[in-house]
Amino acid sequence: MLPLQAVLLGIELIARYDTLERQIALAVTNVVGTGLLIFIGSRFIRAGSRLPAAVSWLAVAAIWFDAAGNFAHLYANIAWWDKLAHVVGTAAVAGAVWLSFKLFLENRRLSLPAFHHWLYAVSVAMLLAGLYEVSEYVGDWLFDTVRVTDLYDTADDLLWNFLAAAGAAWYFAARFQKPFPKLPTTDT
């Protein structure tokens, strides 16, 4: 997946599709998202397990959907494109949070009621989604951009973020109830 993100970063930095500020913001989204994915994956490897591929693919898809929305002006031309990007991105975040918290609990031999675990994943995902929405306002205020398109844009984005976070946390809770399998070791 790293080569995919490297190709995208090259396109983001070389192609002239928007203002320089927007291009830099899109490249930062790619680098930060990919960096966090690598960091979380390394924590799983350190714990002797592996980050499920579903989270990685969701994260990569979200970054590419966001980029395509900017490159091809899909945000402006397809009404549901923004919703798609928010759903996939928040699903990736909620999945990563749910799985990371599960790994944390397993390593410390702690337990938590399933609803509390789900609520934690949804809450963290929504906190990050809210911060992303604030970044849209700040970006529009500091630079000559129009990321917040109308009065209801933020409320609509947060609704789709919540539905995605709730659904993804439920999916990962149902799919990964058992302890993570340990990677084979070469120790003798």
Tab-separated table of C-alpha atoms in Angstrom:
chain	number	residue	atom	x	y	z
A	1	MET	CA	0.000	0.000	0.000
A	2	LEU	CA	2.960	2.287	0.499
A	3	PRO	CA	3.680	2.474	-3.256
A	4	LEU	CA	0.063	3.554	-3.853
A	5	GLN	CA	0.431	6.377	-1.365
A	6	ALA	CA	3.813	7.408	-2.787
A	7	VAL	CA	2.307	7.639	-6.283
A	8	LEU	CA	-0.555	9.716	-4.923
A	9	LEU	CA	1.854	12.022	-3.093
A	10	GLY	CA	3.774	12.572	-6.331
A	11	ILE	CA	0.564	13.441	-8.154
A	12	GLU	CA	-0.531	15.765	-5.345
A	13	LEU	CA	2.734	17.682	-5.417
A	14	ILE	CA	3.345	17.789	-9.181
A	15	ALA	CA	-0.091	18.202	-10.790
A	16	ARG	CA	-1.621	21.675	-10.885
A	17	TYR	CA	-5.268	21.097	-10.006
A	18	ASP	CA	-5.985	23.692	-7.308
A	19	THR	CA	-4.394	26.446	-5.251
A	20	LEU	CA	-0.990	25.709	-3.742
A	21	GLU	CA	-2.474	25.775	-0.241
A	22	ARG	CA	-5.071	23.134	-1.169
A	23	GLN	CA	-2.402	20.962	-2.790
A	24	ILE	CA	-0.244	21.174	0.326
A	25	ALA	CA	-3.250	20.390	2.550
A	26	LEU	CA	-4.083	17.337	0.438
A	27	ALA	CA	-0.464	16.135	0.539
A	28	VAL	CA	-0.397	16.603	4.326
A	29	THR	CA	-3.601	14.543	4.629
A	30	ASN	CA	-1.912	11.766	2.651
A	31	VAL	CA	1.342	11.858	4.635
A	32	VAL	CA	-0.321	12.087	8.063
A	33	GLY	CA	-2.881	9.384	7.244
A	34	THR	CA	-0.247	7.028	5.863
A	35	GLY	CA	2.116	7.785	8.749
A	36	LEU	CA	-0.570	7.006	11.328
A	37	LEU	CA	-1.416	3.784	9.517
A	38	ILE	CA	2.254	2.739	9.596
A	39	PHE	CA	2.519	3.673	13.288
A	40	ILE	CA	-0.602	1.719	14.267
A	41	GLY	CA	0.536	-1.251	12.175
A	42	SER	CA	3.918	-1.205	13.915
A	43	ARG	CA	2.203	-1.281	17.327
A	44	PHE	CA	0.339	-4.404	16.264
A	45	ILE	CA	3.556	-6.031	15.029
A	46	ARG	CA	5.324	-5.110	18.259
A	47	ALA	CA	2.495	-6.837	20.156
A	48	GLY	CA	3.022	-9.941	18.014
A	49	SER	CA	-0.080	-9.498	15.885
A	50	ARG	CA	-1.063	-7.813	12.648
A	51	LEU	CA	-3.370	-4.898	11.865
A	52	PRO	CA	-6.340	-6.317	9.930
A	53	ALA	CA	-6.190	-5.429	6.246
A	54	ALA	CA	-9.712	-3.981	6.274
A	55	VAL	CA	-8.496	-0.929	8.208
A	56	SER	CA	-5.547	-0.390	5.872
A	57	TRP	CA	-7.696	-0.642	2.758
A	58	LEU	CA	-10.338	1.673	4.200
A	59	ALA	CA	-7.681	4.257	5.083
A	60	VAL	CA	-6.033	4.099	1.664
A	61	ALA	CA	-9.425	4.271	-0.079
A	62	ALA	CA	-10.432	7.299	2.006
A	63	ILE	CA	-7.245	9.165	1.115
A	64	TRP	CA	-7.685	8.343	-2.582
A	65	PHE	CA	-11.394	9.300	-2.545
A	66	ASP	CA	-10.460	12.656	-1.027
A	67	ALA	CA	-7.737	13.158	-3.626
A	68	ALA	CA	-10.037	12.170	-6.503
A	69	GLY	CA	-12.650	14.564	-5.177
A	70	ASN	CA	-10.098	17.352	-5.501
A	71	PHE	CA	-8.303	16.290	-8.727
A	72	ALA	CA	-11.415	15.620	-10.758
A	73	HIS	CA	-13.586	18.194	-8.940
A	74	LEU	CA	-15.917	15.383	-7.885
A	75	TYR	CA	-16.849	17.226	-4.695
A	76	ALA	CA	-18.370	19.973	-6.829
A	77	ASN	CA	-19.890	17.727	-9.506
A	78	ILE	CA	-21.229	14.683	-7.619
A	79	ALA	CA	-23.483	15.476	-4.673
A	80	TRP	CA	-22.746	12.271	-2.757
A	81	TRP	CA	-18.948	12.274	-3.198
A	82	ASP	CA	-18.357	14.232	0.014
A	83	LYS	CA	-20.540	11.754	1.912
A	84	LEU	CA	-18.577	8.818	0.462
A	85	ALA	CA	-15.253	10.334	1.506
A	86	HIS	CA	-16.530	11.047	5.025
A	87	VAL	CA	-18.046	7.572	5.459
A	88	VAL	CA	-14.967	5.679	4.289
A	89	GLY	CA	-12.541	7.909	6.198
A	90	THR	CA	-14.453	7.746	9.456
A	91	ALA	CA	-14.953	3.987	9.092
A	92	ALA	CA	-11.174	3.618	8.809
A	93	VAL	CA	-10.610	5.772	11.894
A	94	ALA	CA	-13.278	4.001	13.977
A	95	GLY	CA	-11.919	0.606	12.934
A	96	ALA	CA	-8.353	1.564	13.793
A	97	VAL	CA	-9.430	2.979	17.164
A	98	TRP	CA	-11.569	-0.057	18.011
A	99	LEU	CA	-8.815	-2.509	17.074
A	100	SER	CA	-6.065	-0.514	18.799
A	101	PHE	CA	-8.086	-0.306	21.998
A	102	LYS	CA	-8.786	-4.043	21.795
A	103	LEU	CA	-5.058	-4.703	21.454
A	104	PHE	CA	-4.373	-2.403	24.421
A	105	LEU	CA	-6.931	-4.231	26.574
A	106	GLU	CA	-5.640	-7.679	25.555
A	107	ASN	CA	-2.021	-6.807	26.310
A	108	ARG	CA	-2.954	-5.598	29.773
A	109	ARG	CA	-5.377	-8.477	30.357
A	110	LEU	CA	-8.206	-6.047	30.984
A	111	SER	CA	-11.819	-6.355	29.990
A	112	LEU	CA	-14.436	-3.796	29.207
A	113	PRO	CA	-18.137	-4.217	28.442
A	114	ALA	CA	-18.671	-4.423	24.682
A	115	PHE	CA	-20.861	-1.329	24.640
A	116	HIS	CA	-18.188	0.746	26.393
A	117	HIS	CA	-15.571	-0.445	23.906
A	118	TRP	CA	-17.894	0.469	21.021
A	119	LEU	CA	-18.694	3.835	22.607
A	120	TYR	CA	-14.990	4.604	23.045
A	121	ALA	CA	-14.262	3.899	19.362
A	122	VAL	CA	-17.214	5.978	18.176
A	123	SER	CA	-16.346	8.846	20.540
A	124	VAL	CA	-12.701	9.053	19.469
A	125	ALA	CA	-13.661	8.814	15.787
A	126	MET	CA	-16.214	11.605	16.242
A	127	LEU	CA	-13.717	13.764	18.130
A	128	LEU	CA	-11.308	13.462	15.207
A	129	ALA	CA	-14.119	14.091	12.707
A	130	GLY	CA	-15.064	17.236	14.619
A	131	LEU	CA	-11.470	18.443	14.556
A	132	TYR	CA	-11.378	17.804	10.805
A	133	GLU	CA	-14.496	19.947	10.393
A	134	VAL	CA	-12.827	22.725	12.395
A	135	SER	CA	-9.825	22.451	10.050
A	136	GLU	CA	-12.178	23.066	7.104
A	137	TYR	CA	-13.376	26.317	8.695
A	138	VAL	CA	-9.851	27.403	9.591
A	139	GLY	CA	-8.647	26.597	6.071
A	140	ASP	CA	-11.416	28.688	4.534
A	141	TRP	CA	-10.633	31.521	6.932
A	142	LEU	CA	-6.849	31.519	6.371
A	143	PHE	CA	-6.733	30.694	2.668
A	144	ASP	CA	-8.836	31.467	-0.352
A	145	THR	CA	-10.721	28.152	-0.307
A	146	VAL	CA	-14.335	27.039	-0.080
A	147	ARG	CA	-14.363	23.714	1.756
A	148	VAL	CA	-17.466	24.535	3.790
A	149	THR	CA	-19.964	24.807	0.965
A	150	ASP	CA	-23.196	25.781	2.702
A	151	LEU	CA	-24.921	26.252	6.027
A	152	TYR	CA	-25.620	22.531	6.444
A	153	ASP	CA	-22.268	21.144	5.249
A	154	THR	CA	-20.799	20.569	8.709
A	155	ALA	CA	-23.970	19.067	10.188
A	156	ASP	CA	-24.337	16.766	7.182
A	157	ASP	CA	-20.675	15.726	7.351
A	158	LEU	CA	-20.930	14.967	11.076
A	159	LEU	CA	-24.107	12.929	10.575
A	160	TRP	CA	-22.386	10.738	7.972
A	161	ASN	CA	-19.293	10.545	10.183
A	162	PHE	CA	-21.417	9.301	13.094
A	163	LEU	CA	-23.217	6.697	10.989
A	164	ALA	CA	-19.880	5.459	9.637
A	165	ALA	CA	-18.222	5.376	13.064
A	166	ALA	CA	-21.152	3.529	14.646
A	167	GLY	CA	-21.360	1.026	11.792
A	168	ALA	CA	-17.621	0.408	11.559
A	169	ALA	CA	-17.215	-0.022	15.318
A	170	TRP	CA	-20.120	-2.484	15.286
A	171	TYR	CA	-18.587	-4.371	12.326
A	172	PHE	CA	-15.145	-4.623	13.917
A	173	ALA	CA	-16.691	-5.640	17.256
A	174	ALA	CA	-18.627	-8.438	15.551
A	175	ARG	CA	-15.725	-9.505	13.333
A	176	PHE	CA	-12.905	-9.451	15.903
A	177	GLN	CA	-14.450	-10.704	19.152
A	178	LYS	CA	-11.779	-13.344	19.699
A	179	PRO	CA	-8.226	-12.472	20.760
A	180	PHE	CA	-5.877	-11.476	17.958
A	181	PRO	CA	-3.872	-14.379	16.557
A	182	LYS	CA	-0.181	-14.144	17.325
A	183	LEU	CA	2.331	-14.025	14.501
A	184	PRO	CA	4.687	-16.998	14.291
A	185	THR	CA	8.035	-16.349	15.941
A	186	THR	CA	11.447	-17.650	14.993
A	187	ASP	CA	12.534	-18.067	18.622
A	188	THR	CA	13.533	-21.611	19.521
